[in-house]
Short mmCIF file of C-alpha atoms in Angstrom, two decimals:
data_model
loop_
_atom_site.label_atom_id
_atom_site.label_comp_id
_atom_site.label_asym_id
_atom_site.label_seq_id
_atom_site.Cartn_x
_atom_site.Cartn_y
_atom_site.Cartn_z
CA MET A 1 -4.39 3.45 -18.81
CA ASP A 2 -0.92 4.73 -18.76
CA ILE A 3 -2.00 8.01 -18.12
CA ALA A 4 -4.15 6.95 -15.16
CA LEU A 5 -1.32 4.85 -13.81
CA LEU A 6 1.03 7.87 -14.19
CA VAL A 7 -1.40 9.95 -12.29
CA ILE A 8 -1.79 7.45 -9.44
CA PHE A 9 1.82 6.86 -8.95
CA LEU A 10 2.43 10.56 -8.97
CA ILE A 11 0.07 11.12 -6.31
CA THR A 12 1.37 8.18 -4.43
CA ASP A 13 5.01 9.19 -4.53
CA TRP A 14 4.27 13.02 -3.63
CA SER A 15 2.10 11.66 -0.68
CA ILE A 16 4.90 9.04 0.57
CA VAL A 17 7.53 11.91 0.59
CA GLY A 18 5.20 14.31 2.06
CA ILE A 19 4.03 12.15 5.07
CA PHE A 20 7.62 11.32 5.79
CA ALA A 21 8.56 15.10 5.68
CA ALA A 22 5.54 15.97 7.71
CA VAL A 23 5.85 13.28 10.33
CA TYR A 24 9.78 12.95 10.78
CA GLY A 25 11.19 16.15 9.06
CA GLY A 26 10.49 18.25 12.37
CA LYS A 27 12.14 16.04 15.14
CA HIS A 28 14.93 18.31 15.60
CA ARG A 29 12.35 20.69 17.24
CA TYR A 30 12.07 20.67 20.89
CA ARG A 31 8.50 19.14 21.70
CA GLU A 32 7.23 17.23 24.54
CA GLY A 33 10.46 17.42 26.35
CA MET A 34 12.34 15.85 23.48
CA ILE A 35 14.78 16.24 20.72
CA PHE A 36 15.01 13.54 18.05
CA GLY A 37 13.10 11.31 20.56
CA VAL A 38 15.48 11.74 23.18
CA HIS A 39 14.25 13.41 26.69
CA VAL A 40 16.48 16.42 27.65
CA PRO A 41 16.04 19.66 29.66
CA GLU A 42 14.71 22.79 27.78
CA SER A 43 18.19 24.29 28.23
CA ALA A 44 19.77 21.66 26.24
CA VAL A 45 18.26 23.59 23.02
CA LEU A 46 20.83 26.48 23.57
CA ASP A 47 23.87 23.99 23.86
CA LYS A 48 26.20 24.58 20.87
CA ASP A 49 26.56 20.83 20.22
CA THR A 50 22.98 20.43 20.10
CA ALA A 51 22.47 23.47 17.82
CA ALA A 52 25.22 22.09 15.45
CA LEU A 53 23.46 18.73 15.39
CA THR A 54 19.92 19.97 14.83
CA ALA A 55 21.20 22.54 11.95
CA HIS A 56 22.99 19.61 10.26
CA TYR A 57 20.09 17.37 10.38
CA ARG A 58 17.72 20.16 9.08
CA LYS A 59 20.00 20.95 6.19
CA VAL A 60 20.46 17.24 5.24
CA ASN A 61 16.95 16.42 5.65
CA ARG A 62 15.53 19.32 3.68
CA ASN A 63 17.72 18.52 0.82
CA PHE A 64 16.96 14.71 0.96
CA TYR A 65 13.35 15.25 0.59
CA ILE A 66 13.73 17.64 -2.28
CA ILE A 67 15.83 15.21 -4.08
CA ASN A 68 13.44 12.25 -3.37
CA LEU A 69 10.51 14.63 -4.61
CA ALA A 70 12.01 14.81 -7.82
CA ALA A 71 13.20 11.24 -7.90
CA GLY A 72 9.82 9.94 -7.20
CA THR A 73 8.41 12.09 -9.77
CA GLY A 74 10.66 10.88 -12.39
CA ALA A 75 10.33 7.40 -11.48
CA ALA A 76 6.51 7.85 -12.01
CA PHE A 77 6.94 8.94 -15.48
CA LEU A 78 8.61 5.72 -16.13
CA SER A 79 5.31 3.98 -15.87
CA LEU A 80 4.57 5.60 -19.70
CA GLY A 81 7.30 3.12 -20.72
CA HIS A 82 8.13 -0.52 -20.08
CA LEU A 83 6.25 -1.59 -16.80
CA SER A 84 9.10 -3.94 -15.81
CA ILE A 85 11.66 -1.08 -16.06
CA PHE A 86 9.19 1.18 -14.15
CA MET A 87 8.74 -1.16 -11.36
CA ILE A 88 12.47 -1.94 -10.73
CA VAL A 89 13.31 1.65 -10.42
CA TRP A 90 10.25 2.43 -8.38
CA THR A 91 10.76 -0.28 -5.99
CA LEU A 92 14.60 0.45 -5.77
CA TRP A 93 13.50 3.98 -5.12
CA LEU A 94 10.96 3.38 -2.51
CA LEU A 95 13.34 1.02 -0.43
CA ALA A 96 16.29 3.30 -0.68
CA PHE A 97 13.81 6.17 0.53
CA CYS A 98 12.48 4.50 3.36
CA VAL A 99 15.76 3.06 4.72
CA VAL A 100 17.69 6.45 4.07
CA SER A 101 15.10 8.59 5.87
CA MET A 102 14.76 6.37 8.86
CA GLY A 103 18.71 5.96 9.07
CA LEU A 104 19.02 9.70 8.95
CA LEU A 105 16.52 9.99 11.87
CA PHE A 106 18.17 7.01 13.82
CA PHE A 107 21.54 8.65 13.43
CA ALA A 108 20.63 11.89 14.68
CA HIS A 109 18.78 10.10 17.56
CA ARG A 110 21.94 8.22 18.70
CA ARG A 111 24.02 11.22 18.38
CA MET A 112 21.42 13.14 20.56
CA TYR A 113 21.54 10.16 23.21
CA SER A 114 25.23 10.12 23.19
CA LEU A 115 25.09 14.00 23.75
CA LYS A 116 22.78 13.37 26.62
CA VAL A 117 24.76 10.65 28.29
CA SER A 118 28.11 12.51 28.14
CA LYS A 119 26.61 15.98 29.40
CA LYS A 120 24.45 14.21 32.05
CA TRP A 121 21.12 15.63 30.82
CA ILE A 122 19.04 13.50 33.38
CA VAL A 123 15.29 13.93 32.94
CA GLY A 124 13.23 12.77 35.88
CA GLU A 125 13.94 9.08 37.51
CA PRO A 126 14.65 6.05 35.30
CA VAL A 127 11.56 4.07 34.62
CA ARG A 128 11.39 0.18 34.19
CA THR A 129 7.46 -0.48 34.61
CA VAL A 130 4.38 0.80 32.95
CA ILE A 131 2.71 4.05 34.73
CA VAL A 132 -1.02 3.95 35.12
CA ASP A 133 -3.29 6.72 35.94
CA THR A 134 -6.35 4.83 37.34
CA SER A 135 -8.81 7.85 37.17
CA VAL A 136 -8.19 7.91 33.29
CA SER A 137 -8.57 4.17 33.15
CA SER A 138 -11.97 4.26 34.69
CA VAL A 139 -13.44 6.28 32.04
CA SER A 140 -11.48 4.79 29.28
CA GLU A 141 -14.44 3.21 27.43
CA LYS A 142 -16.19 6.79 26.78
CA LEU A 143 -13.12 8.42 25.34
CA PRO A 144 -13.41 7.45 21.79
CA PHE A 145 -16.61 7.62 19.44
CA SER A 146 -18.41 4.57 19.23
CA HIS A 147 -17.06 1.97 16.66
CA TRP A 148 -20.69 0.97 15.74
CA TRP A 149 -20.69 4.07 13.43
CA HIS A 150 -18.91 1.80 11.02
CA LEU A 151 -21.71 -0.56 10.66
CA PRO A 152 -23.85 1.25 8.29
CA VAL A 153 -20.88 1.63 5.90
CA ILE A 154 -20.20 -2.14 6.14
CA LEU A 155 -23.78 -3.16 5.46
CA ALA A 156 -24.10 -0.76 2.57
CA SER A 157 -20.91 -2.16 0.87
CA ILE A 158 -22.27 -5.71 1.33
CA LEU A 159 -25.55 -4.73 -0.26
CA ALA A 160 -23.83 -3.25 -3.17
CA LEU A 161 -22.03 -6.74 -3.84
CA PHE A 162 -25.61 -8.26 -4.14
CA PHE A 163 -28.02 -5.46 -4.95
CA LEU A 164 -26.50 -2.98 -7.07
CA PRO A 165 -28.67 -2.69 -10.17
CA HIS A 166 -27.16 -4.47 -13.33
CA LEU A 167 -23.87 -5.13 -11.62
CA ARG A 168 -24.04 -9.00 -12.12
CA GLU A 169 -24.92 -8.42 -15.87
CA TYR A 170 -22.00 -6.01 -16.37
CA PHE A 171 -19.47 -8.31 -14.87
CA GLY A 172 -21.26 -11.54 -15.61
CA ASP A 173 -20.04 -14.50 -13.64
CA SER A 174 -16.37 -12.94 -13.42
CA TYR A 175 -15.07 -12.58 -10.04
CA LEU A 176 -14.51 -9.00 -10.96
CA ARG A 177 -17.91 -8.10 -9.81
CA PHE A 178 -16.76 -8.97 -6.34
CA LEU A 179 -13.27 -7.60 -6.46
CA LEU A 180 -13.88 -4.01 -6.69
CA PRO A 181 -16.63 -3.65 -3.96
CA GLY A 182 -14.57 -6.42 -2.12
CA ALA A 183 -11.50 -4.31 -1.88
CA VAL A 184 -13.30 -1.21 -0.82
CA LEU A 185 -15.19 -3.49 1.77
CA LEU A 186 -11.77 -5.11 3.22
CA MET A 187 -10.37 -1.35 3.65
CA GLU A 188 -13.33 -0.54 5.54
CA ALA A 189 -13.29 -3.47 7.77
CA ILE A 190 -9.49 -2.79 8.31
CA PHE A 191 -10.48 0.74 9.43
CA TRP A 192 -13.10 -0.63 11.83
CA PHE A 193 -10.62 -3.08 13.35
CA VAL A 194 -7.92 -0.27 13.64
CA HIS A 195 -10.68 1.84 15.25
CA VAL A 196 -11.54 -0.91 17.72
CA TRP A 197 -7.86 -1.86 18.38
CA TYR A 198 -6.91 1.63 18.92
CA SER A 199 -9.72 2.69 21.21
CA HIS A 200 -8.55 -0.18 23.58
CA ARG A 201 -4.97 0.56 23.77
CA GLU A 202 -3.48 1.52 27.08
CA ASN A 203 -4.03 5.21 28.05
CA VAL A 204 -0.57 7.23 28.42
CA VAL A 205 0.53 9.14 31.51
CA TYR A 206 1.99 12.53 30.61
CA SER A 207 1.50 14.32 33.82
CA ASN A 208 1.20 14.20 37.55
CA ASP A 209 -2.33 15.94 37.05
CA SER A 210 -5.03 13.61 36.02
CA LYS A 211 -7.07 16.26 34.32
CA ILE A 212 -4.21 16.79 31.91
CA ASN A 213 -3.95 13.11 31.31
CA LEU A 214 -7.58 12.65 30.55
CA ALA A 215 -7.52 15.70 28.18
CA VAL A 216 -4.79 14.37 26.20
CA ASN A 217 -6.00 10.93 25.86
CA ARG A 218 -9.69 11.80 25.10
CA LEU A 219 -8.35 14.00 22.67
CA THR A 220 -6.11 11.55 20.97
CA LYS A 221 -8.78 8.63 21.00
CA ARG A 222 -11.33 11.16 19.85
CA VAL A 223 -9.32 12.19 16.77
CA TRP A 224 -8.39 8.67 15.90
CA SER A 225 -11.69 7.30 16.09
CA GLY A 226 -13.29 10.08 14.42
CA MET A 227 -10.66 9.93 11.68
CA TRP A 228 -11.35 6.34 11.02
CA ILE A 229 -15.01 6.87 10.94
CA ALA A 230 -14.78 9.83 8.48
CA SER A 231 -12.37 7.84 6.34
CA ASN A 232 -14.79 4.92 6.05
CA TYR A 233 -17.64 7.00 4.86
CA LEU A 234 -15.59 8.48 2.48
CA MET A 235 -14.48 5.07 1.16
CA LEU A 236 -18.16 4.30 0.75
CA LEU A 237 -18.76 7.37 -1.13
CA SER A 238 -15.79 6.50 -3.54
CA MET A 239 -17.20 3.07 -4.23
CA ALA A 240 -20.44 4.58 -4.95
CA ILE A 241 -18.85 7.21 -7.41
CA LEU A 242 -17.20 4.16 -9.16
CA LEU A 243 -19.87 1.43 -9.04
CA ILE A 244 -23.17 3.10 -9.55
CA PRO A 245 -22.46 4.60 -12.95
CA LEU A 246 -20.51 1.22 -13.88
CA ALA A 247 -23.74 -0.73 -13.06
CA VAL A 248 -26.44 1.55 -14.35
CA HIS A 249 -24.87 2.89 -17.55
CA GLY A 250 -22.13 0.01 -18.12
CA SER A 251 -19.33 2.43 -18.24
CA THR A 252 -17.50 5.01 -15.98
CA THR A 253 -16.57 8.58 -17.24
CA THR A 254 -13.07 9.86 -16.85
CA LEU A 255 -14.59 12.57 -14.39
CA GLU A 256 -15.88 9.71 -12.37
CA PHE A 257 -12.64 7.83 -12.25
CA PHE A 258 -10.82 11.24 -11.15
CA LEU A 259 -13.68 11.92 -8.56
CA PHE A 260 -12.96 8.29 -7.01
CA LEU A 261 -9.28 9.08 -7.13
CA ALA A 262 -9.71 12.58 -5.33
CA ILE A 263 -11.63 10.96 -2.62
CA GLN A 264 -8.85 8.27 -2.13
CA ILE A 265 -6.52 11.35 -1.89
CA THR A 266 -8.99 12.97 0.45
CA VAL A 267 -8.55 10.06 2.68
CA ILE A 268 -4.80 9.97 2.54
CA VAL A 269 -4.87 13.84 3.33
CA LEU A 270 -7.18 13.29 6.14
CA ILE A 271 -5.11 10.97 8.07
CA THR A 272 -2.07 13.03 7.53
CA ALA A 273 -3.92 16.05 8.62
CA SER A 274 -5.46 14.45 11.67
CA ILE A 275 -2.03 13.10 12.71
CA LEU A 276 -0.21 16.48 12.55
CA TRP A 277 -3.17 18.49 14.22
CA LEU A 278 -3.22 15.89 16.89
CA GLU A 279 0.34 16.44 17.62
CA ASN A 280 0.30 20.14 17.71
CA LYS A 281 -2.80 20.30 19.96
CA ARG A 282 -1.20 17.67 22.31
CA ASN A 283 1.93 19.88 22.43
CA ASP A 284 -0.13 22.93 23.19
CA ILE A 285 -1.78 21.17 26.07
CA LEU A 286 1.35 19.52 27.63
CA SER A 287 3.41 22.98 27.16
CA ALA A 288 0.85 24.39 29.55
CA ASP A 289 1.28 21.52 32.21
CA ARG A 290 2.61 22.78 35.52
CA SER A 291 3.22 19.24 36.64
CA PRO A 292 4.66 17.22 33.92
CA LEU A 293 5.44 13.58 34.65
CA LEU A 294 9.45 13.57 34.34
CA VAL A 295 10.34 9.95 33.54
CA ASP A 296 13.46 8.91 31.81
CA ASP A 297 13.04 5.66 29.73
CA ASP A 298 15.78 6.61 26.83
CA LEU A 299 17.76 3.75 27.70
CA TYR A 300 15.28 1.40 26.24
CA TRP A 301 15.15 3.58 23.14
CA LYS A 302 18.79 4.42 22.69
CA ASN A 303 19.06 2.44 19.23
CA GLY A 304 15.91 4.18 17.73
CA TRP A 305 13.69 1.40 18.69
CA TYR A 306 12.08 0.02 21.97
CA SER A 307 13.79 -2.77 23.68
CA ASN A 308 13.05 -3.28 27.37
CA PRO A 309 13.06 -7.08 28.87
CA ASP A 310 11.20 -5.77 32.11
CA ASP A 311 8.12 -4.47 29.94
CA LYS A 312 5.74 -7.31 29.26
CA ARG A 313 4.06 -5.25 26.57
CA PHE A 314 4.46 -6.39 23.08
CA PHE A 315 3.46 -3.09 21.26
CA VAL A 316 4.23 0.29 22.91
CA GLN A 317 3.61 3.78 21.44
CA ASP A 318 6.29 4.68 18.86
CA ARG A 319 8.91 7.37 20.17
CA MET A 320 9.40 8.99 16.56
CA CYS A 321 5.61 9.04 15.59
CA SER A 322 3.05 8.81 18.22
CA ALA A 323 0.48 7.54 15.68
CA ASN A 324 2.52 4.30 15.31
CA PHE A 325 3.16 1.55 17.57
CA SER A 326 6.70 -0.13 17.94
CA MET A 327 7.10 -3.76 19.23
CA ASN A 328 9.37 -4.30 21.94
CA MET A 329 12.54 -5.72 20.38
CA ALA A 330 13.61 -7.42 23.75
CA LYS A 331 10.93 -10.33 23.04
CA PRO A 332 12.34 -12.82 20.36
CA ALA A 333 8.86 -12.82 18.60
CA ALA A 334 9.33 -9.15 17.93
CA LYS A 335 12.63 -9.78 16.17
CA ALA A 336 11.31 -12.89 14.28
CA ILE A 337 8.36 -10.98 13.11
CA THR A 338 10.48 -7.88 11.97
CA GLY A 339 12.91 -10.29 10.14
CA THR A 340 9.94 -12.14 8.41
CA ILE A 341 7.98 -9.05 7.43
CA THR A 342 11.29 -7.45 6.02
CA ALA A 343 12.42 -10.65 4.08
CA GLY A 344 8.98 -11.24 2.85
CA THR A 345 8.57 -7.72 1.46
CA VAL A 346 11.73 -7.76 -0.20
CA LEU A 347 11.10 -11.14 -1.82
CA LEU A 348 7.57 -10.00 -2.74
CA LEU A 349 8.95 -6.91 -4.48
CA VAL A 350 11.49 -8.91 -6.29
CA TRP A 351 8.96 -11.38 -7.43
CA ILE A 352 6.74 -8.51 -8.69
CA CYS A 353 9.69 -7.00 -10.64
CA ALA A 354 10.33 -10.52 -12.05
CA VAL A 355 6.71 -10.96 -13.29
CA PHE A 356 6.85 -7.72 -15.08
CA VAL A 357 9.99 -8.29 -16.67
CA ARG A 358 8.65 -11.72 -18.17
CA MET A 359 5.48 -9.86 -19.42
CA ASP A 360 7.50 -7.00 -21.01
CA PHE A 361 10.27 -9.07 -22.53
CA VAL A 362 9.24 -12.74 -23.20
CA GLN A 363 6.92 -13.26 -26.35
CA PRO A 364 4.14 -15.63 -25.76
CA GLN A 365 4.75 -18.80 -27.60
CA LEU A 366 2.26 -21.57 -28.58
CA SER A 367 3.68 -24.94 -29.19
CA LEU A 368 2.24 -28.36 -29.79
CA ARG A 369 3.17 -31.29 -27.61
CA GLY A 370 1.56 -34.65 -29.06
CA ALA A 371 -2.10 -34.14 -28.26
CA ASN A 372 -1.67 -31.03 -26.07
CA VAL A 373 -1.49 -27.22 -26.84
CA GLU A 374 0.76 -24.93 -24.59
CA VAL A 375 0.82 -21.19 -24.52
CA THR A 376 3.52 -20.11 -22.48
CA ALA A 377 3.57 -16.35 -21.37
CA GLY A 378 5.11 -15.81 -17.95
CA MET A 379 2.72 -16.42 -15.09
CA TYR A 380 -0.32 -16.70 -17.56
CA ASP A 381 0.76 -20.07 -19.11
CA ILE A 382 -1.98 -22.38 -20.03
CA SER A 383 -2.39 -26.13 -21.69
CA PHE A 384 -5.34 -27.76 -23.19
CA SER A 385 -6.04 -30.61 -25.35
CA ARG A 386 -6.35 -30.53 -29.20
CA ASP A 387 -9.47 -32.55 -28.75
CA ASP A 388 -11.10 -29.76 -26.59
CA ILE A 389 -10.68 -27.12 -29.40
CA LEU A 390 -14.38 -26.40 -30.87
CA GLU A 391 -12.82 -23.98 -33.67
CA ALA A 392 -9.82 -22.02 -34.65
CA GLU A 393 -9.80 -19.14 -36.99
CA LEU A 394 -7.67 -15.97 -37.97
CA LEU A 395 -9.09 -12.65 -37.18
CA ASP A 396 -8.08 -8.95 -38.14
CA SER A 397 -9.10 -7.65 -34.70
CA LEU A 398 -10.39 -8.59 -31.28
CA PRO A 399 -14.27 -8.63 -30.77
CA GLU A 400 -15.75 -5.49 -30.94
CA GLU A 401 -16.96 -5.25 -27.13
CA PRO A 402 -15.28 -4.20 -24.16
CA LEU A 403 -12.86 -6.91 -22.69
CA ARG A 404 -12.51 -6.35 -18.96
CA ARG A 405 -9.31 -7.23 -17.47
CA THR A 406 -9.87 -9.70 -14.42
CA ASN A 407 -6.24 -11.04 -13.80
CA GLY A 408 -3.53 -9.57 -16.05
CA ALA A 409 -1.98 -6.62 -17.51
CA ALA A 410 -3.43 -3.97 -20.16
CA THR A 411 -0.92 -1.46 -21.26
CA ASN A 412 -0.49 0.57 -24.46
CA ASP A 413 1.85 -2.20 -26.05
CA TYR A 414 -0.02 -5.39 -24.89
CA LEU A 415 -2.94 -7.18 -23.48
CA LEU A 416 -2.14 -10.07 -21.50
CA GLY A 417 -3.76 -12.54 -18.97
CA LYS A 418 -7.68 -13.13 -18.11
CA PHE A 419 -10.36 -11.15 -19.43
CA TYR A 420 -13.90 -11.27 -19.79
CA GLY A 421 -16.65 -9.85 -22.21
CA ASN A 422 -20.39 -9.80 -22.21
CA GLN A 423 -20.68 -11.76 -25.50
CA THR A 424 -17.46 -13.37 -25.52
CA GLY A 425 -17.30 -14.66 -22.05
CA GLU A 426 -13.92 -15.92 -20.27
CA CYS A 427 -10.91 -15.35 -22.40
CA ARG A 428 -7.16 -15.53 -22.28
CA LEU A 429 -5.44 -12.72 -24.13
CA TYR A 430 -1.93 -12.87 -25.53
CA ILE A 431 -1.97 -9.70 -27.64
CA TYR A 432 0.33 -7.20 -29.04
CA ARG A 433 -1.65 -3.92 -29.88
CA ASN A 434 -1.96 -3.18 -33.56
CA ILE A 435 -0.47 -6.21 -34.82
CA GLN A 436 -2.62 -8.67 -37.41
CA PRO A 437 -3.66 -11.37 -37.69
CA ILE A 438 -4.92 -12.84 -34.40
CA LEU A 439 -5.53 -16.57 -33.83
CA ALA A 440 -8.73 -17.34 -31.88
CA ILE A 441 -8.98 -20.75 -30.31
CA TYR A 442 -12.46 -21.39 -29.13
CA LEU A 443 -12.64 -23.93 -26.05
CA PRO A 444 -15.50 -25.03 -23.92
CA GLU A 445 -14.49 -23.01 -20.82
CA TYR A 446 -12.72 -19.90 -22.46
CA THR A 447 -11.32 -18.52 -25.68
CA VAL A 448 -7.99 -18.02 -26.39
CA PHE A 449 -6.69 -14.85 -28.52
CA ILE A 450 -2.96 -14.83 -29.33
CA ASN A 451 -0.86 -13.10 -32.07
CA SER A 452 3.06 -12.60 -32.55
CA LYS A 453 5.49 -9.86 -33.59
CA THR A 454 7.08 -12.52 -35.97
CA PRO A 455 5.85 -12.42 -39.41
CA GLY A 456 4.13 -15.59 -40.49
CA GLU A 457 4.16 -17.37 -37.03
CA VAL A 458 0.35 -16.99 -36.38
CA GLU A 459 -0.41 -18.36 -39.67
CA ALA A 460 1.87 -21.38 -38.86
CA TRP A 461 0.10 -21.99 -35.58
CA TYR A 462 -3.12 -21.69 -37.47
CA ASP A 463 -2.08 -24.38 -39.97
CA SER A 464 -0.80 -26.72 -37.24
CA LEU A 465 -4.02 -26.82 -35.55
CA LYS A 466 -5.99 -27.19 -38.50
CA ASN A 467 -3.91 -29.97 -40.12
CA PRO A 468 -3.29 -32.96 -37.86
CA SER A 469 -0.45 -34.28 -40.06
CA ARG A 470 1.64 -31.09 -40.00
CA SER A 471 0.71 -31.07 -36.25
CA HIS A 472 2.13 -34.61 -35.56
CA ALA A 473 5.23 -33.89 -37.95
CA SER A 474 5.85 -30.82 -35.87
CA SER A 475 5.59 -32.64 -32.49
CA ALA A 476 7.76 -35.53 -33.84
CA HIS A 477 10.39 -32.96 -34.80
CA GLU A 478 10.43 -31.18 -31.53
CA SER A 479 10.74 -34.44 -29.55
CA PRO A 480 14.50 -35.17 -28.53
#
């Protein structure tokens, strides 16, 4: 489990740094009439102030990504230890990386805009409204691939939920039998939704020549729609590699797991490569354009984000990455959404870190409160009546069958949360590995397995449950 987690986070961290470097690292180059997202004449490339700014950004940016590649790798290796420490360090690294990387780009963008204003590098006429090429709009529906190519993938995933051989028997009544294919199905549905949404976005006018506009918009929508379709079929393949052996043979091999992981990586690589290839190809087409549309809307992007009160659109194509969309920050709703998402993300990450701290450092406890028994263990607290206990016994080990985690944590040090076994059924585990004895408490709905690092504590719990007089004495002693 720890090695798998390490591999997953290594790939995740390398992918994050690589994608940021590929998408934002080259903004110092003159492309599509811009440097750092600011429209300037091509002669501005030779200006000494521009050259100094781009050289400084290139040097700082290169060092920044190299340092963060090493930092992300180091953070991933912390997953071999306490998960809480790893999550705190990894979260801080991720937040710092995202904020600083975009901060460096926005700083360079604002410096470039200041240079443009001071040197009066005006490119085209100022624009306040949306420009439309009606000849391209008339054929807009035919530009992308049909979104109905996603339907076979969705149907196959739904069928897997109900008809894959032995899947129900393997997971039993646990909702885990819906969780794995359901997660893949959700991702497939998101890809389909983004395909439809992106296909219906407004066409961008790049040139006074409608043929150029048609070529670029067709290329853009074909690449994006084809990318989502290919990604969806890859997601279906990854689900088949993981779930079919699980359902037929009752287990998956290490090779099958890494094949599943490799396909997920392939999806990330496909999306990244498609974006980069599209930008290069689009730049080639526009570079050959003899009648480019020269407009200057940099005033609305001067801070690094779009803010135009005269534009009715809520989403616009992002200036720094054409694959992204930016909200029109002149609208109050955009500010509210941005603030809510930012605050929500930070609070969610803090909550996740707090949960892992409790799991790592707060030892599960069993206590008797009158006729009730309580087990406290972070977010997996439970309570039940002593009258509901069917049986309690001390064990040397857990049942000799795979106990599948449905909601909880399984590390090299402990098993915590909700698990399921074909013979055992639903169970709650509060187990430190390689520590005996284990107290098993059998209830009508599930079985509780708990042990302790404190010598003699498990035996004391067992005696209290089996001896009512000691139980009441303990409760009276604990009452204030």
